[in-house]
Tab-separated table of N, CA, C and O in Angstrom:
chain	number	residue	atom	x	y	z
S	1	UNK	N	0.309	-6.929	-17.931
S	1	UNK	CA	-0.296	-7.617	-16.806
S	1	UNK	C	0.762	-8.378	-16.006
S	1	UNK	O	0.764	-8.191	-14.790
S	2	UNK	N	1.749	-9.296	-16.588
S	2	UNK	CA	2.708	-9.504	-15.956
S	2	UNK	C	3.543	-8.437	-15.358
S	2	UNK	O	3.642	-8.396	-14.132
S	3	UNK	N	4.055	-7.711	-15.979
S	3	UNK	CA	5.100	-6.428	-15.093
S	3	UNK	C	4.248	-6.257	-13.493
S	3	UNK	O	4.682	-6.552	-12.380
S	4	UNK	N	2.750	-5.607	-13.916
S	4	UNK	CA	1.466	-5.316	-12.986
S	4	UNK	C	1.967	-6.184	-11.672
S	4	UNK	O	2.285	-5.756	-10.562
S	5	UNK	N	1.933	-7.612	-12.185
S	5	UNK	CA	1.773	-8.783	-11.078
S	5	UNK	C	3.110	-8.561	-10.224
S	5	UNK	O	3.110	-8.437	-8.999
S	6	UNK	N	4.096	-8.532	-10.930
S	6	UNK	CA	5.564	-8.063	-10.552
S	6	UNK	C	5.642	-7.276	-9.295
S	6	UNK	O	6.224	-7.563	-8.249
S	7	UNK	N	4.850	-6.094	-9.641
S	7	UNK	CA	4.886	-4.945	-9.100
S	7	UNK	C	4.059	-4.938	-7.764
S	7	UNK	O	4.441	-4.211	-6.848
S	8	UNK	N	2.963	-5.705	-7.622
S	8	UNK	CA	2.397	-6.004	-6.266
S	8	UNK	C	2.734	-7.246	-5.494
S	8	UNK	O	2.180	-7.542	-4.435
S	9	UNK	N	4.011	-8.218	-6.288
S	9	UNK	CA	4.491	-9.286	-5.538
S	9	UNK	C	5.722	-8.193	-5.048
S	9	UNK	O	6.122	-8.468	-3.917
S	10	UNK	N	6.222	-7.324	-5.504
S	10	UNK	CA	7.409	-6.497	-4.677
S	10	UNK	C	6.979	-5.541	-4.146
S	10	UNK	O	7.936	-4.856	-3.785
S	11	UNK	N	5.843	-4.987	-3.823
S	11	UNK	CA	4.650	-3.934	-2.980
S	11	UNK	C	4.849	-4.546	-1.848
S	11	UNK	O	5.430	-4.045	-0.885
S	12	UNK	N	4.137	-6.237	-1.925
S	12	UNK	CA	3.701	-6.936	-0.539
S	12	UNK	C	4.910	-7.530	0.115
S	12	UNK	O	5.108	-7.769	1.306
S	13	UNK	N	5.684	-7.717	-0.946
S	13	UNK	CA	7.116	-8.065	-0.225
S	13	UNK	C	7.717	-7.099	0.700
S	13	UNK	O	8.070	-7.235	1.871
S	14	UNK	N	7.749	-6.171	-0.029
S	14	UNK	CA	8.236	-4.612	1.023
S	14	UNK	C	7.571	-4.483	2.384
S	14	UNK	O	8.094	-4.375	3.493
S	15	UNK	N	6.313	-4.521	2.036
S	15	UNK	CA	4.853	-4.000	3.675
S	15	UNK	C	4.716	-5.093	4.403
S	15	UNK	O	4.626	-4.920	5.619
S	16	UNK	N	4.667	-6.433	3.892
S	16	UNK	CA	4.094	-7.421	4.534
S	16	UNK	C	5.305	-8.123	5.456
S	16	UNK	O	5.369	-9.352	5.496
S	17	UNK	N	6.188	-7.361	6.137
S	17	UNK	CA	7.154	-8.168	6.987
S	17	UNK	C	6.802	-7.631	8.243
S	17	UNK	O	6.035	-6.672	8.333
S	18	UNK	N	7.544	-8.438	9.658
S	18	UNK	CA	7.796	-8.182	10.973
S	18	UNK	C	7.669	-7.211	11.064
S	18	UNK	O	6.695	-6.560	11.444
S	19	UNK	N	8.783	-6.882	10.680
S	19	UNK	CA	9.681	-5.331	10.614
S	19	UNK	C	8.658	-4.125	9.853
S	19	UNK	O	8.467	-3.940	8.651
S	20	UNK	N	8.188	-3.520	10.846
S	20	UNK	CA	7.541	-2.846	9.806
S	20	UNK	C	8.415	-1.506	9.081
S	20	UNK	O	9.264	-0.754	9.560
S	21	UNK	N	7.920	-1.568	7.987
S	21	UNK	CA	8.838	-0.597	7.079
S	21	UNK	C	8.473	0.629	7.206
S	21	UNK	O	7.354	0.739	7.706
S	22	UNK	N	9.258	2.093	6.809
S	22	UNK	CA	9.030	3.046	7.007
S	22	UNK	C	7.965	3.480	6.298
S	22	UNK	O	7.356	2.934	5.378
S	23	UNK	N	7.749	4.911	7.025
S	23	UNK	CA	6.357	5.304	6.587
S	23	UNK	C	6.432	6.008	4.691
S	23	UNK	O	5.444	6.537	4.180
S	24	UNK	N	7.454	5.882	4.123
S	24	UNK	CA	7.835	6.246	2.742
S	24	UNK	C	7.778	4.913	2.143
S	24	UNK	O	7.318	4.851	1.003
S	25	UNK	N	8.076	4.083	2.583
S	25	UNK	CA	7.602	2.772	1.985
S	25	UNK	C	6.287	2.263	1.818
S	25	UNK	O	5.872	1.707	0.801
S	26	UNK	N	5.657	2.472	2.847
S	26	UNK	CA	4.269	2.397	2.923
S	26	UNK	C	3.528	3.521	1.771
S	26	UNK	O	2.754	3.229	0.859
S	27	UNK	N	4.007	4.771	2.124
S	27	UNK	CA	3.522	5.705	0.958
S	27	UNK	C	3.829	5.397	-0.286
S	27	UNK	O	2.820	5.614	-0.957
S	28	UNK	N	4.592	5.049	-0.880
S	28	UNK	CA	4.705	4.672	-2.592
S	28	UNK	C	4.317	3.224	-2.796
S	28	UNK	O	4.107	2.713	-3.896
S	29	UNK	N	4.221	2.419	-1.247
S	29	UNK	CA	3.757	1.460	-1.939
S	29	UNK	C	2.219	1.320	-2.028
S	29	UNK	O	1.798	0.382	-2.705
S	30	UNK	N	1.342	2.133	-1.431
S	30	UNK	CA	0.003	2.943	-1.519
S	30	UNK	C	0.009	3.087	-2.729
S	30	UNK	O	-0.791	2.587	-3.520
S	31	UNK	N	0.789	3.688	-2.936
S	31	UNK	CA	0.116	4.939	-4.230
S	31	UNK	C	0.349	4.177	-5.641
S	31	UNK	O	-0.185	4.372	-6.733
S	32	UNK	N	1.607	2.984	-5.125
S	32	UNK	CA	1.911	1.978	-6.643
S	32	UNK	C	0.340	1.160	-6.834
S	32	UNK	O	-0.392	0.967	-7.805
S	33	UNK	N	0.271	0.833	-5.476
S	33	UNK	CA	-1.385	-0.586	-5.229
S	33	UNK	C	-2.360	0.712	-5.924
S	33	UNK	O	-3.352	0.203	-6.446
S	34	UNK	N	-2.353	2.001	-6.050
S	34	UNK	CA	-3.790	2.611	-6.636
S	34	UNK	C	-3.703	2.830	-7.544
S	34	UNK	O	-4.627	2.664	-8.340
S	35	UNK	N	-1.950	3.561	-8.039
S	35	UNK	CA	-2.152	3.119	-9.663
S	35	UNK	C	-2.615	1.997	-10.770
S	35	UNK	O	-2.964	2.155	-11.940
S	36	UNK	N	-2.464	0.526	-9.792
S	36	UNK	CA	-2.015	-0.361	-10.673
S	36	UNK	C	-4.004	-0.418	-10.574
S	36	UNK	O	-4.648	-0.396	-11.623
S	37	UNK	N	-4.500	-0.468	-9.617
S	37	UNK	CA	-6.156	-0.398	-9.386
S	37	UNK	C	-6.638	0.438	-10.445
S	37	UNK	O	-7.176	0.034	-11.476
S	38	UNK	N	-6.341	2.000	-10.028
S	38	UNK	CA	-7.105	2.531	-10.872
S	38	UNK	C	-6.849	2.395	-12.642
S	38	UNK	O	-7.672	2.889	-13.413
S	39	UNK	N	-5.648	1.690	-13.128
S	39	UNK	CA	-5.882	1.182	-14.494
S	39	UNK	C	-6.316	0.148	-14.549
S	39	UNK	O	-6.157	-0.300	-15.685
S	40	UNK	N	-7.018	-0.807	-13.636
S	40	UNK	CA	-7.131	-1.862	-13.825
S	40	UNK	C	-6.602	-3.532	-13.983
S	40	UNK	O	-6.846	-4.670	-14.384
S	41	UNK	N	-5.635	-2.561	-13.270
S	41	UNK	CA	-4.194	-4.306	-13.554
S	41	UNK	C	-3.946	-4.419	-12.146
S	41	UNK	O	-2.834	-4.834	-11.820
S	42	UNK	N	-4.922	-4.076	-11.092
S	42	UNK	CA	-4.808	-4.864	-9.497
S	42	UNK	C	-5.730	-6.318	-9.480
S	42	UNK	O	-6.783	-6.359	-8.843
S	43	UNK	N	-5.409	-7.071	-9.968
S	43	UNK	CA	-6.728	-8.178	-10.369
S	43	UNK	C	-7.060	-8.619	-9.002
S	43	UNK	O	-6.428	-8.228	-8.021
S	44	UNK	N	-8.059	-9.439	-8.943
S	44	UNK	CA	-8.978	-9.699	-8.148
S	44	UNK	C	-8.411	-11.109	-7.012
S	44	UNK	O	-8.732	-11.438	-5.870
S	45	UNK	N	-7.439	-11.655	-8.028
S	45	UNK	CA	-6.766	-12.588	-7.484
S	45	UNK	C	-5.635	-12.096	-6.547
S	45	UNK	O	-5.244	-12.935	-5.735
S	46	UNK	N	-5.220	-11.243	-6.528
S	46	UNK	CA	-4.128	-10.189	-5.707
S	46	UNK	C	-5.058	-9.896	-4.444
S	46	UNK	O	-4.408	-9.908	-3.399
S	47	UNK	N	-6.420	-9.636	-4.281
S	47	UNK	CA	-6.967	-8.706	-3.051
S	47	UNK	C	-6.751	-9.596	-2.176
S	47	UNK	O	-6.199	-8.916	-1.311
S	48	UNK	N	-6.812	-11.195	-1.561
S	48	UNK	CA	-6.614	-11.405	-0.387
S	48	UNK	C	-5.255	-11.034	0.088
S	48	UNK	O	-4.938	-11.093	1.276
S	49	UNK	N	-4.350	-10.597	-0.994
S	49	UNK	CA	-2.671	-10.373	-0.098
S	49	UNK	C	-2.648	-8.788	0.079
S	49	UNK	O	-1.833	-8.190	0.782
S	50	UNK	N	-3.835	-8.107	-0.787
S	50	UNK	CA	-3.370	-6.658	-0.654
S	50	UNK	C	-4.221	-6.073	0.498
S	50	UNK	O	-3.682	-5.363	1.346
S	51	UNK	N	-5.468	-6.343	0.539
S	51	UNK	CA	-6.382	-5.673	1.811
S	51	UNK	C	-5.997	-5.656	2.809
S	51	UNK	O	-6.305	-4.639	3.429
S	52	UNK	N	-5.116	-6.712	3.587
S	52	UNK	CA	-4.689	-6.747	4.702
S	52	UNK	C	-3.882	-5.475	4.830
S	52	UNK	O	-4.060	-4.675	5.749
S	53	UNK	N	-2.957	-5.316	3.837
S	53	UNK	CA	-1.963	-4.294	4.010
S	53	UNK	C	-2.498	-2.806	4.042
S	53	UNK	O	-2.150	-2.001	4.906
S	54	UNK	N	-3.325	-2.536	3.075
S	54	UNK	CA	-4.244	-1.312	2.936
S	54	UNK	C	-5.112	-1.345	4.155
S	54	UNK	O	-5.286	-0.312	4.802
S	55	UNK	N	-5.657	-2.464	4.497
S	55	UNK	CA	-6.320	-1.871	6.331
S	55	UNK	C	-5.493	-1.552	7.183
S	55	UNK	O	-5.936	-0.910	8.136
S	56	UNK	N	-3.928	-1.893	7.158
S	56	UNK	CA	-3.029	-1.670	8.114
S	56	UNK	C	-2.252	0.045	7.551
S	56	UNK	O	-1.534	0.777	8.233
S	57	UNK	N	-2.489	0.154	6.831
S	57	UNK	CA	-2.193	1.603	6.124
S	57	UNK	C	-3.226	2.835	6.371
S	57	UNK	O	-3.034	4.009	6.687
S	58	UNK	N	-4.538	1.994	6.063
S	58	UNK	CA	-6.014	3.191	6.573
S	58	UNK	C	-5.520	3.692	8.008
S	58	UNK	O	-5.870	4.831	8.316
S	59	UNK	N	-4.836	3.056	8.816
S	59	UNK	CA	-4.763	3.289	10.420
S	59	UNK	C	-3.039	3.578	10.709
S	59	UNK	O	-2.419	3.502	11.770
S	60	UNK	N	-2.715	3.818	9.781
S	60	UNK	CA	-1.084	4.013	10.370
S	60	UNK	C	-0.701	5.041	10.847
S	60	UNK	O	-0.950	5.987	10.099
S	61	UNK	N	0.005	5.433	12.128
S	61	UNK	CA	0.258	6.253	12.695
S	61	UNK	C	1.428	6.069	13.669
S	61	UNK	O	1.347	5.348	14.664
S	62	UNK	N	2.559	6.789	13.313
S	62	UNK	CA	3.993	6.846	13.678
S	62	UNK	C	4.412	8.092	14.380
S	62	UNK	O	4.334	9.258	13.994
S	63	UNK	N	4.947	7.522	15.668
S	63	UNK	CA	4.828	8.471	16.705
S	63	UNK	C	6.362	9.306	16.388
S	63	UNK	O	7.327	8.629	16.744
S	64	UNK	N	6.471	9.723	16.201
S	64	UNK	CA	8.153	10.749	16.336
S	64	UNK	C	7.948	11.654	17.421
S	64	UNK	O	7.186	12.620	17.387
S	65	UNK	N	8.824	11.223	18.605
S	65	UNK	CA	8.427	12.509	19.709
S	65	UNK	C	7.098	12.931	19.868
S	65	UNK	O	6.204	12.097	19.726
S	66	UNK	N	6.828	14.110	20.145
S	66	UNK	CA	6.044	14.545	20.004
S	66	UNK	C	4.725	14.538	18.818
S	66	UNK	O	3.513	14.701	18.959
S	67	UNK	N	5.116	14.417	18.266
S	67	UNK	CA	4.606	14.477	16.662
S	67	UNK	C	3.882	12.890	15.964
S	67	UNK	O	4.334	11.763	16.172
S	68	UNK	N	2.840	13.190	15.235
S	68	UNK	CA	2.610	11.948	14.760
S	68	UNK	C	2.655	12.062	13.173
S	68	UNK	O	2.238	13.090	12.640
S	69	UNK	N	3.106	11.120	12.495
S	69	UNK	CA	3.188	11.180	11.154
S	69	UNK	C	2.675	9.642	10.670
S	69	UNK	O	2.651	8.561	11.258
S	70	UNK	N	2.351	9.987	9.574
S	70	UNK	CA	1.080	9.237	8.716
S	70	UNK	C	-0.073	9.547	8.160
S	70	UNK	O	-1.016	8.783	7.961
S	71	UNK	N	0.020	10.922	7.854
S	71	UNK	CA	-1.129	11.220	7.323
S	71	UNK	C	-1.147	10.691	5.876
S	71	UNK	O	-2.078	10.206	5.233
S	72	UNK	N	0.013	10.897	5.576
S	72	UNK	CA	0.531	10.967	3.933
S	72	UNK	C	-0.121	9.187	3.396
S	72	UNK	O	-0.803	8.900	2.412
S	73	UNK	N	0.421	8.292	4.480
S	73	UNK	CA	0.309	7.149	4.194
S	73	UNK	C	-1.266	6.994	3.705
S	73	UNK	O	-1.739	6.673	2.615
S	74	UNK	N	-1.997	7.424	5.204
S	74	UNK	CA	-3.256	7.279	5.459
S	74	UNK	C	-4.450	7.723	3.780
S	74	UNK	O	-5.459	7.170	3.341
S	75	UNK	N	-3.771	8.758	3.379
S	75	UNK	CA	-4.140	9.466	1.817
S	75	UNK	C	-4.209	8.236	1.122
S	75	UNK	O	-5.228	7.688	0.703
S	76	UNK	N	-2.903	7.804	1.024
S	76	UNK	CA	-2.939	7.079	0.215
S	76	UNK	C	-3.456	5.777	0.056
S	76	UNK	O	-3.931	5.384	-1.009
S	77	UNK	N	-3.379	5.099	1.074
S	77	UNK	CA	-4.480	4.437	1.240
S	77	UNK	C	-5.991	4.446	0.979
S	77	UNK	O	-6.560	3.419	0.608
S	78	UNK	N	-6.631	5.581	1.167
S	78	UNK	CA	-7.635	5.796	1.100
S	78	UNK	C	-8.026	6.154	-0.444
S	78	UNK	O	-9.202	6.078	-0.801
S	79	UNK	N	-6.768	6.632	-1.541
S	79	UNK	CA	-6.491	6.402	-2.698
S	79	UNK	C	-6.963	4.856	-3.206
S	79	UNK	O	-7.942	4.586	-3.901
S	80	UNK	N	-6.020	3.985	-2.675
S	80	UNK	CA	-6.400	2.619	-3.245
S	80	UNK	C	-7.669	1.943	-3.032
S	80	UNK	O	-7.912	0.819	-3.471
S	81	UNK	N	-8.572	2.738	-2.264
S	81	UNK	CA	-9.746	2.123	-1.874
S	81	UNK	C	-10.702	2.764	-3.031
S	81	UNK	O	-11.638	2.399	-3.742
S	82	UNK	N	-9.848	4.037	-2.783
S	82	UNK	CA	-11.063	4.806	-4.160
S	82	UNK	C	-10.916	4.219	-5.634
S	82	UNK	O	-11.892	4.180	-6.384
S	83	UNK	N	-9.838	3.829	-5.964
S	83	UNK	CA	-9.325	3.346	-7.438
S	83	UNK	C	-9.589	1.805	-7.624
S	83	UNK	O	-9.271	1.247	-8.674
């Protein structure tokens, strides 16, 4: 449970700046927030710092030229909602 806590104080550290971080950052740090959910070690005391970030992930979309990328993110997100 401690490591757990570890692991979503350096999740939100990564997502939760100015700067927003790349869209591979956002993706593993998705998919770390659904692992740690779907075993049960996202405690309840963590959701006001994590939802914000996962609503800003449900909607992410990164323009490259032509092209938009974020689907990957968007998955995963929608991962942590399910777990």
């Amino acid at each position: 449970s401690h490591l757990a806590e570890e692991v979503v104080q350096g999740v939100v550290a990564l997502l939760d700046t100015e700067d927003s971080a790349g869209v591979n950052a956002w993706h593993g740090g998705c998919l770390a927030l659904a692992e740690l959910a779907r075993r049960g070690l996202l405690l309840p005391m963590n959701l006001p710092r994590v939802v914000p970030l996962i609503s800003r992930a449900l909607v992410l979309d990164v323009r490259r030229g032509a092209v938009s990328t974020g689907s990957h993110v968007r998955d995963a997100a929608c991962y942590v909602c399910w777990a």
